[in-house]
CSV table of C-alpha atoms in Angstrom, one decimal:
chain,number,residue,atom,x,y,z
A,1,UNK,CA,0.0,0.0,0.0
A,2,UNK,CA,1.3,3.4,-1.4
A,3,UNK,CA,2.2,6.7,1.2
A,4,UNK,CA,-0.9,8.8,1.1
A,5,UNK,CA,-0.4,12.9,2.2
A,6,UNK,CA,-2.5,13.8,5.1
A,7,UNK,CA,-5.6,15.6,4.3
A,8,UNK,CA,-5.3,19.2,4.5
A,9,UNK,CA,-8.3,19.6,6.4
A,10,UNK,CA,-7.2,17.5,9.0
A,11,UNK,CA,-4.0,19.0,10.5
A,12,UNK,CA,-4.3,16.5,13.1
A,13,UNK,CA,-3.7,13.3,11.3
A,14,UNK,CA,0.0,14.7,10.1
A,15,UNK,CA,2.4,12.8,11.7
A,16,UNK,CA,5.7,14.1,11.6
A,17,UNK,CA,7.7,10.2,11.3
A,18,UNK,CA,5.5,9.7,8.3
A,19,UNK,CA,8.2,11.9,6.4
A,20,UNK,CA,10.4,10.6,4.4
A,21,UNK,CA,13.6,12.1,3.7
A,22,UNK,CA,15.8,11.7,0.3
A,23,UNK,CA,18.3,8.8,0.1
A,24,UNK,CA,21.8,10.0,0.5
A,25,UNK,CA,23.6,6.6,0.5
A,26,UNK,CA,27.0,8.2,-0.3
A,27,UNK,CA,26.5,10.6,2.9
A,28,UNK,CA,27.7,13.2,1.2
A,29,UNK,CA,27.9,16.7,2.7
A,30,UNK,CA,25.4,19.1,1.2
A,31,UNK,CA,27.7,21.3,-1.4
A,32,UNK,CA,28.3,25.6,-0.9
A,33,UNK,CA,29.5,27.9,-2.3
A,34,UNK,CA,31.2,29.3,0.1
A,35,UNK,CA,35.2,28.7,-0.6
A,36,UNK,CA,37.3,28.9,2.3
A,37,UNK,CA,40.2,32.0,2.5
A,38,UNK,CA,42.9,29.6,2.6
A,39,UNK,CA,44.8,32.0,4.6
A,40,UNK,CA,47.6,29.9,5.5
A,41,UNK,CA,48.4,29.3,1.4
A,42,UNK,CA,52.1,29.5,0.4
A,43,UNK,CA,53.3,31.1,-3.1
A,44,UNK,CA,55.0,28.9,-5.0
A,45,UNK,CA,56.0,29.3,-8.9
A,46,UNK,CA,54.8,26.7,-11.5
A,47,UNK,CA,58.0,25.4,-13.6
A,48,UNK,CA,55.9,22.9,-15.9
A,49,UNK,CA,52.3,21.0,-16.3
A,50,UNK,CA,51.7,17.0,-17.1
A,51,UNK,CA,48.4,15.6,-17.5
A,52,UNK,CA,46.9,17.6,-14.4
A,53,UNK,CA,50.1,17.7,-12.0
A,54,UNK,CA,52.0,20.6,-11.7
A,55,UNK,CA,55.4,20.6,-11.1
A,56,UNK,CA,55.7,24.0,-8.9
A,57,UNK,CA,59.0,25.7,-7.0
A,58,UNK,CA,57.9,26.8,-3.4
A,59,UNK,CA,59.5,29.6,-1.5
A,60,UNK,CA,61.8,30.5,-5.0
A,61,UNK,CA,63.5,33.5,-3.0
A,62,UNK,CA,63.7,32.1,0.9
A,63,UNK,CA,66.9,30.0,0.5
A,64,UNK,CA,65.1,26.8,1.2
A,65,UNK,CA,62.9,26.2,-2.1
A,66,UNK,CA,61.7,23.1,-2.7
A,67,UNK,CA,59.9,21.3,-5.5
A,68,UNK,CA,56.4,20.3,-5.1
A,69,UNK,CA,53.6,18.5,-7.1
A,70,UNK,CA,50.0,19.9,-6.8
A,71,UNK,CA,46.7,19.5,-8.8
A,72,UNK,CA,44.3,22.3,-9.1
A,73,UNK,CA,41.3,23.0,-6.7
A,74,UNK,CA,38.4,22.6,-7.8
A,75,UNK,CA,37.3,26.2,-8.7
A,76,UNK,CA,40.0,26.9,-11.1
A,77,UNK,CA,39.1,23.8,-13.5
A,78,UNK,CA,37.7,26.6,-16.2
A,79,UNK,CA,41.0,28.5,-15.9
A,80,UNK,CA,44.4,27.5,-17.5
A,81,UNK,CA,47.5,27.1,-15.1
A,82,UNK,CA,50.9,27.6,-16.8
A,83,UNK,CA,54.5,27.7,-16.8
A,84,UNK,CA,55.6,30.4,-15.0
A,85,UNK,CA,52.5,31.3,-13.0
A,86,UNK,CA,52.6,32.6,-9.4
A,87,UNK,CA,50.2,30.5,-7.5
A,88,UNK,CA,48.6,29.8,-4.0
A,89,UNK,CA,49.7,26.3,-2.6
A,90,UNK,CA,48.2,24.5,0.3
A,91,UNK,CA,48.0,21.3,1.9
A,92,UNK,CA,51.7,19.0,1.7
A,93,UNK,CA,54.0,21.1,0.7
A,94,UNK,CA,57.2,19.7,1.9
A,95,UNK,CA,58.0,18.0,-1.6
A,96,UNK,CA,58.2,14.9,0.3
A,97,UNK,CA,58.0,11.6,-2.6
A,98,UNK,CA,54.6,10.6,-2.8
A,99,UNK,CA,52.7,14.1,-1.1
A,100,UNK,CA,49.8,16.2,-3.1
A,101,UNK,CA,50.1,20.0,-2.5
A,102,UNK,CA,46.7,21.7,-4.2
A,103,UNK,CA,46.4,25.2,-5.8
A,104,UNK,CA,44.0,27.3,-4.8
A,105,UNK,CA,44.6,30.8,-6.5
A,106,UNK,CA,46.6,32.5,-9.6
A,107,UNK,CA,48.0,35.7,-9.0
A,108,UNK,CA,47.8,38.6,-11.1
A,109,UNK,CA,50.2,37.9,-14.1
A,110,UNK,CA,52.9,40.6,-15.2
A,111,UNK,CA,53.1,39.0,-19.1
A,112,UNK,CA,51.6,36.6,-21.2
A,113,UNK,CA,53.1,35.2,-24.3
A,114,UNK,CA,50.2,34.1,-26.5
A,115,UNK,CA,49.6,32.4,-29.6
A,116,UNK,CA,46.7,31.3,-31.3
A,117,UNK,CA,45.9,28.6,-33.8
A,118,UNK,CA,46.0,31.0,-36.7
A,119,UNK,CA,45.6,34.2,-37.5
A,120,UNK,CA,41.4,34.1,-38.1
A,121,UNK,CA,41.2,32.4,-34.8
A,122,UNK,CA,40.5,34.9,-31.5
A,123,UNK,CA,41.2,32.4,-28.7
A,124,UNK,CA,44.1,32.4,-27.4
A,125,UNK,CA,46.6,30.0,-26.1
A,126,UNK,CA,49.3,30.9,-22.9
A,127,UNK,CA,52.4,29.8,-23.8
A,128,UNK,CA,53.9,31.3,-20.7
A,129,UNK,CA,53.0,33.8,-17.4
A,130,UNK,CA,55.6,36.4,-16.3
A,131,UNK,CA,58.8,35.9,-18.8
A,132,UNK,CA,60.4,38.8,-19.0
A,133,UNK,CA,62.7,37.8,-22.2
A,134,UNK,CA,62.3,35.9,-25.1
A,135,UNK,CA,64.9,34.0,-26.8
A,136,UNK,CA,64.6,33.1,-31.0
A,137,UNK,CA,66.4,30.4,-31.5
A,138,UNK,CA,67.0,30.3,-35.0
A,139,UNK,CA,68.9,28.3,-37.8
A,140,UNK,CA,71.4,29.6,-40.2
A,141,UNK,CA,71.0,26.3,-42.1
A,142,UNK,CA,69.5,23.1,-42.1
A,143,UNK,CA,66.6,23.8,-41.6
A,144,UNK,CA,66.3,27.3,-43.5
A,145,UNK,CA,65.8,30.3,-41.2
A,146,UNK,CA,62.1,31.7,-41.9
A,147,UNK,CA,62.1,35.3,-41.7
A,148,UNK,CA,58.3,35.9,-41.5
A,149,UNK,CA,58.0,33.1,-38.6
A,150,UNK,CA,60.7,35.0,-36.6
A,151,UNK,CA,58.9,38.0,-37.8
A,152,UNK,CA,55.6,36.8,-36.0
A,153,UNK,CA,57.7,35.6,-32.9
A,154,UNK,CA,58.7,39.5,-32.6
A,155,UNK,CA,55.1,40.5,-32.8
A,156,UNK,CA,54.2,38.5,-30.1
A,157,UNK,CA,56.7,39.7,-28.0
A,158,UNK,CA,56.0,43.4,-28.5
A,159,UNK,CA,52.6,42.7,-27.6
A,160,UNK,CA,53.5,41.2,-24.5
A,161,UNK,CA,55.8,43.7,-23.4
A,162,UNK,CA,59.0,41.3,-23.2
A,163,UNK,CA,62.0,42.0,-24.7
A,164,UNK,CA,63.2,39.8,-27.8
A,165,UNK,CA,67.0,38.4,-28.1
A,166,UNK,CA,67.8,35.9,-30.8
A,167,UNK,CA,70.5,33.1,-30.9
A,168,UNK,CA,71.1,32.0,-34.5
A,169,UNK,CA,72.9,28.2,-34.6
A,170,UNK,CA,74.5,26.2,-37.1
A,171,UNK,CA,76.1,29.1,-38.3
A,172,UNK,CA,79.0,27.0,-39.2
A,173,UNK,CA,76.5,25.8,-42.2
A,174,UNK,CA,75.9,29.1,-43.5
A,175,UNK,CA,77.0,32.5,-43.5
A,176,UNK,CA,73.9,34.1,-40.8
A,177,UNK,CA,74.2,38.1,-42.3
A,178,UNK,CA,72.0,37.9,-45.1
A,179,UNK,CA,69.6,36.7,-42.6
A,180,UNK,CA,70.3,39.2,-40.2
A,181,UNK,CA,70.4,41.9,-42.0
A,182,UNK,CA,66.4,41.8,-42.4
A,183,UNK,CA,66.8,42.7,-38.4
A,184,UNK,CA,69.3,45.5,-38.2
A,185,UNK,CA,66.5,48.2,-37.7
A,186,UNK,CA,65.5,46.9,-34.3
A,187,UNK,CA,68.6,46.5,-32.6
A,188,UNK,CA,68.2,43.0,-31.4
A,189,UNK,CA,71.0,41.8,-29.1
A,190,UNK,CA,72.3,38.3,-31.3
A,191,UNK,CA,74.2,35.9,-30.2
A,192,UNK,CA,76.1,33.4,-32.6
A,193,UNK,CA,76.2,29.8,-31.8
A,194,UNK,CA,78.1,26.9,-33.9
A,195,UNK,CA,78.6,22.7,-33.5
A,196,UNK,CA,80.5,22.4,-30.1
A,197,UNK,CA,81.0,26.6,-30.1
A,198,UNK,CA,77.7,27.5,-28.0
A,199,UNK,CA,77.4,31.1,-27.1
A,200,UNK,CA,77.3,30.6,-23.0
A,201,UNK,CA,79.6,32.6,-21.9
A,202,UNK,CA,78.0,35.6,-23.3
A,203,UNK,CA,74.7,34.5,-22.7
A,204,UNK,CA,74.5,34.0,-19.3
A,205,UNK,CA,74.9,37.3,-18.2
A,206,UNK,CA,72.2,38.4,-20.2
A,207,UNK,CA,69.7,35.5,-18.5
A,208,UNK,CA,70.8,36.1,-15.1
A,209,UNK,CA,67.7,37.8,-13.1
A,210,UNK,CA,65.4,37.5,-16.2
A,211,UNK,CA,62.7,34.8,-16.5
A,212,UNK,CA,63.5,33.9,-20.5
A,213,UNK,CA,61.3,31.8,-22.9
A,214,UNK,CA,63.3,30.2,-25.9
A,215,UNK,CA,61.1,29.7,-28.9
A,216,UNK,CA,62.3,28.3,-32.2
A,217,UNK,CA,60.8,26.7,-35.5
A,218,UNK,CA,61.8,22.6,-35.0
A,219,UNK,CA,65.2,21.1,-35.7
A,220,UNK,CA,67.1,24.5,-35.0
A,221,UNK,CA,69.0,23.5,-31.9
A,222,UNK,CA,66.8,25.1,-29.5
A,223,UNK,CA,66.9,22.0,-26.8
A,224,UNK,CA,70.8,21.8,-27.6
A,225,UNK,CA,70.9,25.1,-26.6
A,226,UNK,CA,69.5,24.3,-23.3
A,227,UNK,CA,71.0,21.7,-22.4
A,228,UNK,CA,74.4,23.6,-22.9
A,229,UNK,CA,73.0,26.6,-20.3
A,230,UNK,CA,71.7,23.9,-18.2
A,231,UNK,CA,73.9,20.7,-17.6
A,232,UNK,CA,72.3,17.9,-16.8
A,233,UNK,CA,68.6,18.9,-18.1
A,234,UNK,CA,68.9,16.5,-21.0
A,235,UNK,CA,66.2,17.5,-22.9
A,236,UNK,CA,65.2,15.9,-25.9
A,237,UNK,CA,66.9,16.5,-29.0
A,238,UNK,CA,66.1,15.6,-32.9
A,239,UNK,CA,67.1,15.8,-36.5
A,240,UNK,CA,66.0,17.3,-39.3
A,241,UNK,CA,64.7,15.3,-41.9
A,242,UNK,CA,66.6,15.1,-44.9
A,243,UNK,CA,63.6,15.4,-47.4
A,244,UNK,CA,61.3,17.5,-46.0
A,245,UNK,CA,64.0,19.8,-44.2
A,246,UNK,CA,61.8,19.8,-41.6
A,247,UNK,CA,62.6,19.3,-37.7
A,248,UNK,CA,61.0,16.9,-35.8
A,249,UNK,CA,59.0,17.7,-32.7
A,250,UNK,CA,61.2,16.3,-29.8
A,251,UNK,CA,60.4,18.7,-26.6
A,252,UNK,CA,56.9,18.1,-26.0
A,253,UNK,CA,56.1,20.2,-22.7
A,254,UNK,CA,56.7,23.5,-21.7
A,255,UNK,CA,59.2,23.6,-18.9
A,256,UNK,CA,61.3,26.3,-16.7
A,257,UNK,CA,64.7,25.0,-16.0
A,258,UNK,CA,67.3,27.5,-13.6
A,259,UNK,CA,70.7,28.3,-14.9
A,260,UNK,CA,73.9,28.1,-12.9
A,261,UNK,CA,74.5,31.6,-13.0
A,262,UNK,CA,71.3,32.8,-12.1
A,263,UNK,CA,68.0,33.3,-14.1
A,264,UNK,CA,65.6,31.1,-15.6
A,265,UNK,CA,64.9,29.4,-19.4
A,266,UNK,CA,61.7,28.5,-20.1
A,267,UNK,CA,62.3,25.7,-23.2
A,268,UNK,CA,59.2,25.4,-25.3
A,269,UNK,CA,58.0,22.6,-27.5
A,270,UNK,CA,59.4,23.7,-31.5
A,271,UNK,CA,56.3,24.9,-33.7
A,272,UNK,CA,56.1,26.0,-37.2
A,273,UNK,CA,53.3,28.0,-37.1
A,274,UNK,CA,52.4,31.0,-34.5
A,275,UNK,CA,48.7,33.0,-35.0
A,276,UNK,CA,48.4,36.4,-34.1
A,277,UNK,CA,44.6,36.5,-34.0
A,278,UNK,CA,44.8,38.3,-30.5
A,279,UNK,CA,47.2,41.0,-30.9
A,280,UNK,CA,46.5,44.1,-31.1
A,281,UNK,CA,48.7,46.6,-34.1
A,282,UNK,CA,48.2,49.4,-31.9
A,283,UNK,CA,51.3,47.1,-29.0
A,284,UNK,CA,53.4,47.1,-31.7
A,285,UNK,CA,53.7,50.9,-32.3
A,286,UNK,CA,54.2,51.6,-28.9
A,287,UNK,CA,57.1,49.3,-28.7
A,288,UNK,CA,59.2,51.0,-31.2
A,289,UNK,CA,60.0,53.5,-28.1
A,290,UNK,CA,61.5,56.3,-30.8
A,291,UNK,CA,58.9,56.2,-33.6
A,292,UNK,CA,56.1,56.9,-30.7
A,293,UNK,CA,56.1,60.3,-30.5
A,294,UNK,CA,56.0,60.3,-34.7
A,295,UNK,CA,53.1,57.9,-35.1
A,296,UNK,CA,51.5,60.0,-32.6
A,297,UNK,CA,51.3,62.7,-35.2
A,298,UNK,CA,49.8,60.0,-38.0
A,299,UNK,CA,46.0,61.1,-39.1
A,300,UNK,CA,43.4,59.3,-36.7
A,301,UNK,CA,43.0,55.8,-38.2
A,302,UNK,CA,46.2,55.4,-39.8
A,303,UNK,CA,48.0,51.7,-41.1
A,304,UNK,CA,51.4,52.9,-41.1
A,305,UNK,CA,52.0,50.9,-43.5
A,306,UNK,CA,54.0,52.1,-46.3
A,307,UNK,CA,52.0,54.2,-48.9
A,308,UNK,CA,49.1,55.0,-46.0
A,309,UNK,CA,48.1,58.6,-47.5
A,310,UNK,CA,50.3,61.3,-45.0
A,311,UNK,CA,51.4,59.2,-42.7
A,312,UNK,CA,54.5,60.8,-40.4
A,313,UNK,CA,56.8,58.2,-40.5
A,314,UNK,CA,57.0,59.2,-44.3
A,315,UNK,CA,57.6,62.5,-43.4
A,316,UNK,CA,60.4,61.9,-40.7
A,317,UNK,CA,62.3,59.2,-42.8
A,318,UNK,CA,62.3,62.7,-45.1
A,319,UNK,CA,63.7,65.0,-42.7
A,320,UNK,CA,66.0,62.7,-41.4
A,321,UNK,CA,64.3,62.6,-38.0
A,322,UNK,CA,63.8,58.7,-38.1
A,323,UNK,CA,66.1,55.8,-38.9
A,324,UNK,CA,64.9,54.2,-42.5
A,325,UNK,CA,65.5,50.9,-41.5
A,326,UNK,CA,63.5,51.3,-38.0
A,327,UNK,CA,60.5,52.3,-40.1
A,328,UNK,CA,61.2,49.6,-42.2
A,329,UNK,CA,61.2,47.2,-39.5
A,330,UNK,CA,58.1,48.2,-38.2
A,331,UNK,CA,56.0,48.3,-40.9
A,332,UNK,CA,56.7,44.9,-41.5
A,333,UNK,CA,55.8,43.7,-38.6
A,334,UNK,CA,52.5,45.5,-38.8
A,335,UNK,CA,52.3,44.0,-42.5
A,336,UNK,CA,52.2,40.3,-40.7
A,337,UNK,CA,49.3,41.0,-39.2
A,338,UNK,CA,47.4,41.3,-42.0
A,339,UNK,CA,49.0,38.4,-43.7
């Protein structure tokens, strides 16, 4: 015989033990949204991401760092986590083998190197939080340097506010000038490197205190380079293929690695394409510190872009106010974006 409700005209027939309350045969505690302060978090700095672990450096500046794996808390499963990110870390984290710290918050970011699929697409994808440098790693031969890849490399770093240094390898291949002569006009600090003749000694200075990300087209030496600044990282290294002159895709996680002399490199899997559907042109102006003030003076809605009807940079380049090849430089980058 089926539970009948009391009639509601008879208040006296309820009887409160004929209620019967939902199964909860897991005895699960009722959820809220209420999220705890998690006052007693610790910062620590994430130096790569696996499969949902995250390799992160706790206390980087106390003397007593330590390395820690966390997953995520639950409320930041719709945000990304990357290399480089400042976090909030609670639970285990003594780095102990076999302990589970757990983040709980991201802090504000200072830079975001971003790339998307192409250039039609608008989402974007974090390569890495809070460099402050990136390094293009590119080949004088074998495979061919591309011009317009390094070329969108620069564009995404002028957007991001980091500063760009390149490394060109394999320069015992090929004579590098031709090359980088396309990059005079933007004053790019270069370093050469060559088989067994790697560039650290001048390098390191320039990483020490910077938090650098080395990008690079596949097959140019980028991991070889690493492992030279870093002994003992042993990243994974390939060859290019004969045919296709292609590289081969060897470093397949972003990961930040500390040099001896201070500093850190950020090695990134090769690529050999980078979208720029989320910059925005107006970044790139603003980088080129000494052609500010002149585009300033550019009629409201102007390209820059060579041939843009009385544009200033025309009119400087005239009077001898700006460099020709700066210009030059410039308007090519702003040319990639439409291209």
């Amino acid at each position: 015989m089926s539970w009948l409700p009391p009639d509601d005209d008879d208040e006296d027939d309820w009887d409160e033990h004929a209620f019967r309350a939902r199964p909860n045969p897991k005895a699960n505690r009722p959820r809220t949204k209420t999220r705890p302060d998690h006052d007693d978090a610790v910062v620590a700095r994430v130096l790569s991401v696996d499969r949902g672990r995250y390799t992160v450096l706790v206390d980087e500046n106390a003397g007593d760092d330590r390395v820690v794996t966390a997953t995520r808390a639950r409320e930041l499963r719709d945000q990304a986590i990357v290399t480089g990110d400042l976090v909030d870390v609670v639970g285990d984290t003594t780095g102990d083998e076999g302990t589970l710290a757990r983040i709980v918050r991201i802090r504000e970011r200072e830079t975001l190197l971003r790339r998307s699929a192409d250039d039609t697409d608008a989402v974007e994808r974090i390569i890495v939080a809070n460099a402050d440098q990136l390094l293009i790693v590119v080949a004088a031969a074998n495979p061919e340097p591309r011009p317009r890849l390094v070329d969108r490399y620069l564009v995404a770093a002028y957007d991001a506010g980091i500063a760009p240094l390149m490394v060109i390898t394999k320069t015992d291949l090929a004579d590098p000038e031709p090359f980088l002569a396309l990059f005079e006009g933007l004053g790019i600090p270069v370093f050469r490197s060559a088989e067994g003749h790697f560039p650290i000694d001048e390098l390191s200075p320039v990483l020490a205190g910077h938090r650098t990300v080395a990008v690079g087209h596949s097959g140019v030496g980028k991991s070889t380079l690493v492992n030279a600044l870093v002994p003992g990282t042993d990243r994974a290294t390939g060859i290019v293929n004969a045919v296709t002159g292609r590289g081969r895709h060897t470093s397949s996680s972003t990961v930040s690695l500390r040099v001896p002399t201070g500093g850190w490199i950020i090695d990134t899997p090769g690529v050999r394409s980078f979208g720029l559907g989320h910059v925005n042109p107006d970044n790139i102006a603003r980088s080129f510190a000494d052609l500010g003030r002149i585009v300033a003076e550019c009629p409201r809605g102007c390209t820059h872009l060579e041939g843009a009807p009385d544009c200033a940079l025309d009119d400087a380049i005239e009077a001898g106010t700006a460099s020709a090849a700066r210009v030059d430089s410039l308007r090519r980058l702003l040319a990639t974006l439409g291209t």
